[in-house]
Short mmCIF file of C-alpha atoms and ligand atoms in Angstrom, two decimals:
data_model
loop_
_atom_site.label_atom_id
_atom_site.label_comp_id
_atom_site.label_asym_id
_atom_site.label_seq_id
_atom_site.Cartn_x
_atom_site.Cartn_y
_atom_site.Cartn_z
CA MET I 1294 -21.70 16.28 1.89
CA ASN I 1295 -23.43 18.10 3.67
CA TYR I 1296 -23.24 16.34 6.41
CA LEU I 1297 -19.43 17.14 6.16
CA ARG I 1298 -19.86 20.82 6.49
CA THR I 1299 -21.74 19.88 9.59
CA MET I 1300 -19.46 17.86 10.97
CA ARG I 1301 -16.79 20.71 10.57
CA ARG I 1302 -18.56 22.04 13.66
CA VAL I 1303 -19.40 19.36 15.94
CA LEU I 1304 -18.07 16.03 15.62
CA PRO I 1305 -20.54 13.57 17.22
CA THR I 1306 -18.88 11.26 20.39
CA VAL I 1307 -17.53 7.93 19.94
CA GLU I 1308 -20.39 6.73 21.92
CA THR I 1309 -23.49 8.47 19.69
CA PHE I 1310 -21.70 6.82 16.97
CA VAL I 1311 -21.48 3.35 19.02
CA GLN I 1312 -25.41 3.02 20.19
CA GLY I 1313 -26.58 4.37 17.01
CA ILE I 1314 -25.16 1.83 15.15
CA ARG I 1315 -26.01 -0.86 17.42
CA ALA I 1316 -29.61 0.70 17.58
CA GLY I 1317 -29.41 -0.07 14.16
CA ASN I 1318 -30.08 3.99 13.09
CA ARG I 1319 -29.66 3.85 9.69
CA VAL I 1320 -28.93 7.92 9.50
CA VAL I 1321 -25.99 7.22 12.19
CA LEU I 1322 -24.80 4.15 10.03
CA GLY I 1323 -24.76 6.56 7.07
CA GLN I 1324 -22.59 9.09 9.32
CA ALA I 1325 -20.59 6.51 9.95
CA ILE I 1326 -19.95 5.69 6.73
CA THR I 1327 -18.88 8.79 5.70
CA LEU I 1328 -16.77 9.23 8.01
CA VAL I 1329 -14.80 6.08 7.02
CA GLU I 1330 -14.55 7.33 3.82
CA SER I 1331 -13.53 10.71 4.71
CA ALA I 1332 -9.82 11.67 4.11
CA ARG I 1333 -9.71 14.18 7.00
CA PRO I 1334 -7.52 12.62 10.09
CA ASP I 1335 -9.68 14.09 12.17
CA HIS I 1336 -12.59 12.03 10.82
CA GLN I 1337 -10.28 8.62 10.09
CA ALA I 1338 -9.27 9.11 13.75
CA LEU I 1339 -13.00 8.96 15.18
CA ALA I 1340 -14.06 6.32 12.33
CA GLN I 1341 -11.33 4.12 14.10
CA GLU I 1342 -12.34 4.66 17.72
CA VAL I 1343 -15.74 3.66 16.50
CA ILE I 1344 -15.00 0.58 14.72
CA ALA I 1345 -12.74 -0.51 17.49
CA GLU I 1346 -15.55 -0.10 20.09
CA LEU I 1347 -18.22 -1.80 17.96
CA LEU I 1348 -15.45 -4.45 17.41
CA HIS I 1349 -14.49 -4.79 21.26
CA PRO I 1350 -14.60 -8.40 22.05
CA THR I 1351 -16.67 -8.18 25.11
CA ASN I 1352 -19.07 -5.35 23.40
CA SER I 1353 -19.53 -7.45 19.70
CA ASN I 1354 -22.12 -9.50 19.00
CA PRO I 1355 -24.75 -7.37 21.38
CA VAL I 1356 -28.45 -8.43 21.82
CA ARG I 1357 -30.50 -6.35 19.12
CA THR I 1358 -34.02 -5.14 20.74
CA ASP I 1359 -34.99 -4.23 17.19
CA VAL I 1360 -34.98 -7.69 15.79
CA HIS I 1361 -38.27 -7.99 13.19
CA PRO I 1362 -40.35 -10.91 13.32
CA GLY I 1363 -39.27 -14.08 12.12
CA GLU I 1364 -35.66 -12.83 11.97
CA GLN I 1365 -32.74 -14.41 13.44
CA GLN I 1366 -30.35 -12.48 15.93
CA PRO I 1367 -26.68 -13.19 14.76
CA THR I 1368 -24.65 -15.33 16.69
CA THR I 1369 -21.30 -16.57 16.92
CA ASN I 1370 -22.82 -19.81 15.62
CA ASN I 1371 -24.35 -18.74 12.53
CA PRO I 1372 -22.58 -15.51 11.96
CA THR I 1373 -23.01 -12.82 8.96
CA LEU I 1374 -21.87 -13.99 5.13
CA ARG I 1375 -20.31 -11.49 3.26
CA ILE I 1376 -21.17 -12.26 -0.60
CA ALA I 1377 -19.18 -11.13 -3.67
CA VAL I 1378 -21.40 -10.53 -6.34
CA THR I 1379 -19.60 -9.96 -9.80
CA GLY I 1380 -19.84 -10.32 -13.71
CA ALA I 1381 -19.40 -8.29 -16.74
CA PRO I 1382 -21.05 -5.11 -17.50
CA GLY I 1383 -25.00 -5.93 -18.25
CA VAL I 1384 -25.17 -9.59 -16.97
CA GLY I 1385 -27.38 -8.15 -14.72
CA LYS I 1386 -25.70 -7.87 -11.19
CA SER I 1387 -28.28 -5.42 -10.07
CA THR I 1388 -31.11 -6.84 -11.08
CA PHE I 1389 -30.20 -10.42 -9.13
CA ILE I 1390 -28.73 -8.49 -5.90
CA GLU I 1391 -32.50 -6.61 -6.18
CA ALA I 1392 -34.31 -10.07 -6.78
CA LEU I 1393 -31.80 -11.52 -4.02
CA GLY I 1394 -31.95 -9.15 -1.57
CA THR I 1395 -36.01 -9.08 -2.09
CA HIS I 1396 -35.63 -12.65 -1.28
CA LEU I 1397 -33.66 -12.34 1.67
CA THR I 1398 -35.57 -9.73 3.23
CA GLN I 1399 -38.96 -11.05 2.83
CA GLN I 1400 -37.52 -14.09 5.17
CA GLY I 1401 -36.96 -11.82 7.89
CA GLN I 1402 -33.14 -11.34 7.06
CA ARG I 1403 -31.50 -7.66 6.65
CA VAL I 1404 -29.55 -7.38 4.21
CA ALA I 1405 -26.63 -4.86 2.89
CA VAL I 1406 -25.40 -3.90 -0.66
CA LEU I 1407 -21.80 -2.08 -0.61
CA ALA I 1408 -19.85 -2.05 -4.07
CA ILE I 1409 -16.51 -1.81 -5.11
CA ASP I 1410 -16.04 0.44 -8.49
CA PRO I 1411 -12.97 1.93 -8.89
CA THR I 1412 -14.11 3.78 -11.52
CA SER I 1413 -16.33 5.90 -9.09
CA SER I 1414 -13.72 8.54 -8.50
CA VAL I 1415 -14.22 9.55 -12.26
CA SER I 1416 -17.77 9.92 -11.39
CA LYS I 1417 -18.99 10.69 -14.90
CA GLY I 1418 -17.19 7.56 -16.04
CA SER I 1419 -18.55 5.56 -13.39
CA ILE I 1420 -19.86 1.87 -14.22
CA LEU I 1421 -21.90 1.08 -11.26
CA GLY I 1422 -23.36 4.51 -10.06
CA ASP I 1423 -24.70 6.22 -12.97
CA LYS I 1424 -28.52 4.29 -13.29
CA THR I 1425 -31.09 4.35 -10.65
CA ARG I 1426 -30.31 0.97 -9.43
CA MET I 1427 -32.43 -1.16 -7.31
CA GLU I 1428 -35.45 1.00 -6.75
CA GLN I 1429 -37.14 -1.43 -5.08
CA LEU I 1430 -33.92 -2.38 -2.39
CA SER I 1431 -33.53 1.06 -1.84
CA GLY I 1432 -37.11 1.67 -0.62
CA ASN I 1433 -37.14 -1.61 1.72
CA ASP I 1434 -36.30 -0.81 5.36
CA MET I 1435 -34.90 -3.87 5.81
CA ALA I 1436 -32.04 -3.38 3.35
CA PHE I 1437 -29.06 -0.89 3.31
CA ILE I 1438 -27.38 0.19 0.02
CA ARG I 1439 -24.42 2.15 0.12
CA PRO I 1440 -22.63 3.05 -3.80
CA SER I 1441 -19.06 2.58 -4.04
CA PRO I 1442 -16.93 4.90 -2.44
CA SER I 1443 -15.15 7.42 -4.26
CA GLY I 1444 -11.32 7.17 -3.85
CA GLU I 1445 -7.72 7.63 -5.89
CA SER I 1446 -6.68 4.19 -6.06
CA LEU I 1447 -8.54 0.70 -6.02
CA GLY I 1448 -6.60 -0.18 -2.78
CA GLY I 1449 -7.99 3.03 -1.08
CA VAL I 1450 -11.72 2.27 -2.00
CA ALA I 1451 -11.20 -1.28 -1.28
CA ARG I 1452 -10.33 -0.69 2.24
CA LYS I 1453 -12.73 1.78 2.29
CA THR I 1454 -15.32 -1.00 2.14
CA ARG I 1455 -13.57 -3.53 4.13
CA GLU I 1456 -14.24 -1.05 7.33
CA THR I 1457 -17.77 -0.12 5.90
CA ILE I 1458 -18.83 -4.16 6.02
CA LEU I 1459 -17.39 -4.02 10.07
CA LEU I 1460 -19.97 -1.33 10.55
CA VAL I 1461 -22.73 -2.87 8.72
CA GLU I 1462 -22.50 -5.99 9.95
CA ALA I 1463 -22.76 -4.26 13.79
CA ALA I 1464 -25.71 -2.39 12.66
CA GLY I 1465 -27.45 -5.84 12.52
CA TYR I 1466 -27.17 -6.73 8.61
CA ASP I 1467 -26.56 -10.53 8.24
CA THR I 1468 -26.17 -10.45 4.76
CA VAL I 1469 -23.56 -8.12 3.16
CA ILE I 1470 -23.13 -8.18 -0.78
CA ILE I 1471 -20.17 -6.47 -2.28
CA GLU I 1472 -21.09 -5.57 -5.53
CA THR I 1473 -18.45 -4.89 -8.18
CA VAL I 1474 -17.64 -4.01 -11.85
CA GLY I 1475 -16.27 -7.05 -13.27
CA VAL I 1476 -13.43 -5.58 -15.40
CA GLY I 1477 -10.73 -6.43 -13.40
CA GLN I 1478 -9.07 -6.53 -10.19
CA SER I 1479 -11.91 -5.09 -8.14
CA GLU I 1480 -12.69 -8.50 -8.39
CA ILE I 1481 -9.86 -9.60 -6.55
CA ALA I 1482 -10.44 -6.98 -3.62
CA ALA I 1483 -13.47 -8.20 -3.06
CA HIS I 1484 -12.60 -11.99 -2.76
CA SER I 1485 -10.38 -10.85 -0.49
CA MET I 1486 -13.19 -9.67 2.28
CA THR I 1487 -15.80 -12.14 1.61
CA ASP I 1488 -16.67 -15.91 2.48
CA LEU I 1489 -18.94 -16.71 -1.33
CA PHE I 1490 -17.83 -15.72 -4.66
CA LEU I 1491 -20.74 -15.62 -6.99
CA LEU I 1492 -19.82 -14.63 -10.58
CA LEU I 1493 -22.50 -13.83 -12.97
CA LEU I 1494 -22.69 -15.41 -16.60
CA LEU I 1495 -24.46 -14.38 -19.87
CA PRO I 1496 -26.04 -17.41 -21.58
CA GLY I 1497 -24.37 -18.08 -24.77
CA ALA I 1498 -21.51 -16.23 -24.55
CA GLY I 1499 -17.64 -17.91 -23.77
CA ASP I 1500 -15.85 -16.22 -21.22
CA GLU I 1501 -13.87 -14.31 -23.44
CA LEU I 1502 -16.50 -12.61 -25.32
CA GLN I 1503 -17.82 -11.31 -21.10
CA GLY I 1504 -14.53 -9.81 -20.85
CA ILE I 1505 -13.85 -12.57 -17.83
CA LYS I 1506 -10.38 -14.00 -16.99
CA ARG I 1507 -10.06 -17.46 -16.51
CA GLY I 1508 -8.80 -16.75 -12.88
CA ILE I 1509 -11.90 -15.34 -12.08
CA VAL I 1510 -13.86 -17.91 -13.18
CA GLU I 1511 -11.55 -20.23 -10.85
CA MET I 1512 -12.39 -17.69 -7.85
CA ALA I 1513 -16.31 -18.43 -8.05
CA ASP I 1514 -17.85 -21.08 -5.25
CA ILE I 1515 -21.25 -20.18 -7.11
CA LEU I 1516 -22.01 -19.22 -11.27
CA ALA I 1517 -25.40 -18.13 -12.06
CA VAL I 1518 -26.16 -18.24 -15.63
CA ASN I 1519 -28.83 -15.07 -15.85
CA LYS I 1520 -31.01 -14.11 -18.16
CA ALA I 1521 -32.23 -17.92 -18.42
CA ASP I 1522 -35.78 -16.77 -19.83
CA GLY I 1523 -37.51 -16.98 -22.91
CA GLU I 1524 -35.69 -17.53 -26.26
CA ARG I 1525 -32.49 -17.46 -23.95
CA VAL I 1526 -33.74 -20.58 -21.73
CA LYS I 1527 -31.85 -23.26 -24.32
CA LEU I 1528 -28.88 -21.47 -24.38
CA ALA I 1529 -28.45 -20.86 -20.58
CA ASN I 1530 -28.67 -24.62 -20.25
CA GLN I 1531 -25.94 -24.62 -22.65
CA ALA I 1532 -24.14 -22.25 -20.67
CA ARG I 1533 -24.39 -23.93 -17.51
CA ALA I 1534 -23.20 -27.24 -19.21
CA HIS I 1535 -20.29 -25.88 -20.72
CA TYR I 1536 -19.44 -24.21 -17.18
CA LEU I 1537 -20.09 -27.30 -15.51
CA ASN I 1538 -17.44 -29.27 -17.50
CA ALA I 1539 -14.93 -26.31 -16.82
CA THR I 1540 -15.26 -26.35 -13.13
CA HIS I 1541 -14.17 -30.02 -13.29
CA LEU I 1542 -11.07 -29.23 -14.80
CA PHE I 1543 -10.23 -26.65 -11.96
CA PRO I 1544 -8.03 -27.27 -9.38
CA PRO I 1545 -9.62 -27.99 -6.03
CA LYS I 1546 -10.32 -24.86 -4.24
CA PRO I 1547 -8.61 -24.59 -0.65
CA ASN I 1548 -12.32 -24.22 0.77
CA GLY I 1549 -12.97 -28.14 -0.73
CA TRP I 1550 -15.97 -26.96 -2.62
CA THR I 1551 -16.84 -27.76 -5.65
CA PRO I 1552 -18.28 -24.51 -7.52
CA LYS I 1553 -22.06 -25.01 -8.33
CA VAL I 1554 -23.71 -23.75 -11.76
CA LEU I 1555 -27.01 -23.00 -11.20
CA THR I 1556 -29.55 -20.57 -13.93
CA CYS I 1557 -31.60 -17.62 -13.24
CA SER I 1558 -33.89 -15.14 -14.35
CA ALA I 1559 -32.85 -12.43 -12.46
CA GLU I 1560 -35.73 -10.35 -14.03
CA GLN I 1561 -38.39 -13.09 -13.36
CA GLY I 1562 -37.51 -13.81 -10.32
CA THR I 1563 -36.47 -17.80 -10.82
CA GLY I 1564 -33.97 -19.44 -9.69
CA ILE I 1565 -33.43 -17.16 -7.09
CA ALA I 1566 -34.73 -19.50 -4.30
CA GLU I 1567 -32.04 -22.42 -5.55
CA ILE I 1568 -29.69 -19.91 -5.41
CA TRP I 1569 -30.16 -18.84 -1.79
CA GLN I 1570 -30.44 -22.55 -0.98
CA THR I 1571 -26.84 -22.98 -2.61
CA ILE I 1572 -25.49 -20.13 -0.69
CA GLU I 1573 -26.86 -21.66 2.82
CA ALA I 1574 -25.63 -25.21 1.83
CA PHE I 1575 -22.00 -23.04 0.85
CA LYS I 1576 -21.93 -21.40 4.12
CA ALA I 1577 -22.94 -24.69 6.25
CA HIS I 1578 -19.82 -26.58 4.51
CA ILE I 1579 -16.58 -23.59 5.47
CA LEU I 1580 -18.79 -23.64 8.83
CA ASP I 1581 -18.39 -27.21 9.18
CA ASN I 1582 -14.90 -27.62 7.57
CA GLY I 1583 -13.62 -24.67 9.33
CA PHE I 1584 -12.64 -22.77 6.25
CA PHE I 1585 -15.10 -19.86 7.09
CA GLN I 1586 -13.04 -18.80 10.73
CA GLU I 1587 -9.56 -19.49 9.40
CA ASN I 1588 -10.93 -17.51 6.14
CA ARG I 1589 -11.48 -14.61 7.76
CA LYS I 1590 -8.16 -14.81 10.08
CA GLN I 1591 -6.55 -14.63 7.07
CA GLN I 1592 -8.68 -11.90 5.67
CA ALA I 1593 -8.04 -9.92 8.75
CA GLY I 1594 -4.26 -10.38 8.71
CA TYR I 1595 -4.09 -9.47 5.17
CA TRP I 1596 -6.04 -5.89 5.36
CA PHE I 1597 -3.92 -5.73 8.38
CA LYS I 1598 -0.73 -5.37 6.53
CA GLU I 1599 -2.43 -4.11 3.34
CA THR I 1600 -3.48 -1.39 5.71
CA LEU I 1601 0.25 -0.31 7.27
CA GLN I 1602 1.55 -0.88 3.58
CA ALA I 1603 -0.73 2.14 2.99
CA GLY I 1604 -0.50 4.17 5.65
CA ILE I 1605 3.49 3.60 5.09
CA GLN I 1606 3.79 4.73 1.34
CA LYS I 1607 1.15 7.76 2.16
CA ALA I 1608 3.49 8.88 5.15
CA PHE I 1609 7.01 8.36 3.49
CA PHE I 1610 5.77 10.10 0.07
CA SER I 1611 4.05 12.95 2.59
CA HIS I 1612 7.31 13.58 4.08
CA PRO I 1613 9.14 16.79 3.36
CA LYS I 1614 12.58 15.55 3.28
CA VAL I 1615 11.47 12.96 0.72
CA ARG I 1616 9.17 15.21 -1.50
CA LYS I 1617 12.56 17.62 -1.25
CA GLN I 1618 14.59 14.70 -2.58
CA LEU I 1619 12.49 13.46 -4.95
CA GLU I 1620 11.89 16.93 -6.34
CA THR I 1621 15.78 16.54 -7.62
CA LEU I 1622 16.42 13.18 -7.73
CA GLU I 1623 14.13 12.19 -10.15
CA PRO I 1624 14.73 14.51 -13.08
CA ALA I 1625 18.68 13.10 -12.34
CA VAL I 1626 17.10 9.18 -13.10
CA LEU I 1627 14.90 10.88 -15.78
CA ALA I 1628 17.82 12.17 -17.31
CA GLY I 1629 20.12 9.57 -16.95
CA GLN I 1630 22.56 10.92 -14.75
CA MET I 1631 21.71 8.48 -11.86
CA SER I 1632 21.04 5.24 -11.60
CA PRO I 1633 17.59 4.45 -10.33
CA PHE I 1634 18.77 2.42 -7.58
CA ALA I 1635 20.78 5.02 -6.02
CA ALA I 1636 18.55 7.50 -6.51
CA ALA I 1637 16.12 5.17 -4.25
CA GLU I 1638 18.77 4.35 -1.71
CA ALA I 1639 19.46 7.71 -1.01
CA VAL I 1640 15.88 8.71 -0.95
CA LEU I 1641 15.69 5.66 1.50
CA LYS I 1642 18.57 6.03 3.77
CA SER I 1643 17.27 10.13 4.64
CA TRP I 1644 14.03 8.57 5.54
CA SER I 1645 15.38 5.81 7.69
CA GLU I 1646 17.41 8.78 9.36
CA LYS I 1647 14.31 10.58 10.26
CA PHE I 1648 14.57 7.66 13.11
P1 GDP Y 1385 -25.20 -4.76 -14.63
O1 GDP Y 1385 -24.71 -3.63 -15.42
O2 GDP Y 1385 -24.56 -5.96 -14.81
O3 GDP Y 1385 -25.49 -4.35 -13.29
O4 GDP Y 1385 -26.73 -5.51 -15.16
P2 GDP Y 1385 -28.12 -4.49 -14.90
O5 GDP Y 1385 -28.87 -5.23 -13.62
O6 GDP Y 1385 -27.95 -3.62 -14.95
O7 GDP Y 1385 -28.91 -5.33 -16.08
C1 GDP Y 1385 -28.50 -5.17 -17.36
C2 GDP Y 1385 -29.58 -5.23 -18.24
O8 GDP Y 1385 -30.26 -6.34 -18.49
C3 GDP Y 1385 -31.03 -4.13 -17.77
O9 GDP Y 1385 -31.69 -4.25 -19.08
C4 GDP Y 1385 -31.97 -5.70 -17.01
O10 GDP Y 1385 -33.02 -5.23 -17.64
C5 GDP Y 1385 -31.48 -6.79 -17.83
N1 GDP Y 1385 -31.29 -8.04 -17.27
C6 GDP Y 1385 -31.15 -7.93 -16.02
N2 GDP Y 1385 -31.33 -9.54 -15.37
C7 GDP Y 1385 -32.17 -10.19 -16.46
C8 GDP Y 1385 -32.84 -11.47 -17.10
O11 GDP Y 1385 -33.12 -12.02 -16.03
N3 GDP Y 1385 -33.77 -11.54 -17.74
C9 GDP Y 1385 -33.10 -10.62 -19.05
N4 GDP Y 1385 -34.18 -10.92 -19.98
N5 GDP Y 1385 -32.99 -9.09 -19.11
C10 GDP Y 1385 -32.41 -8.97 -17.75
#
């Protein structure tokens, strides 16, 4: 984090960040994300000012002057698309994102790839971060790849990713892919900040074997059986038929979309164009029926409350009065000398007296 060390001396101004991001300057964008990810209160405050400025209604959707040939200006009629990509470890998420991302950049689109990996705080145990990933896409100047922020909790990691989405969109990336580790709660976090949920599956293995919970399968708008190549083509088609049957039994989705099941080979690039066509059809569907706008509104409300809750919790537990009380009351509860409810009541009372 050399950048943080430099910033400790002089923090760039809001204006510098906003102009740099709007101009699509990747270095400035990276620096702004570092601010979002920083735990320092002054960095956090500056990050919020930058985001607020970028989202200001009269300032948003700027006309970019750096649009590449063939690339479209994102407009209110054609907003950015946020896609969650998940699946069990080893299913081929990074290979798939590389293939899809390359397909999109070839069409003149700009793609940002972010990740939610709560294991990245324990850097050695990180599921997504410990391999050389997406080499081709990393070297592509139409793509921006950022590894998962590290954090003490999934909630913290997810909040930072949510803010980073806003930054990359302001920098002109039209498609934002959020990759998750595919082992549990991180999918739900990714679902709460995206428009489309894409689940990758392995040929010839049931949900249980892939460690995928039914609820996750039901969240998917598109299911793609990957590794449909060589000897696995037959198995992949069988898996496709199996999931197609399963999706018919799912309750109807609030977005009015019937989940589509496809096969692909991320390694060979087959089926990728079809998946993108399906993604575009999905986008047109939810723009048309109003779910796109409604869902983004709901998500904004959710993140507002989520961030408030996290802030209140942090402020509460770091307050000296509360900390002091916890020091004495917690052992009393553990020793059975005080009921947990009476102890909680006492702490809450002293907290409310603070006002
Ligand atoms: P992740 O853990 O889900 O990100 O999976 P990776 O993208 O790292 O892929 C895991 C392994 O599966 C790697 O060895 C890939 O080369 C391989 N793989 C990924 N996609 C395909 C595919 O479409 N076909 C085949 N045969 N192998 C693949």
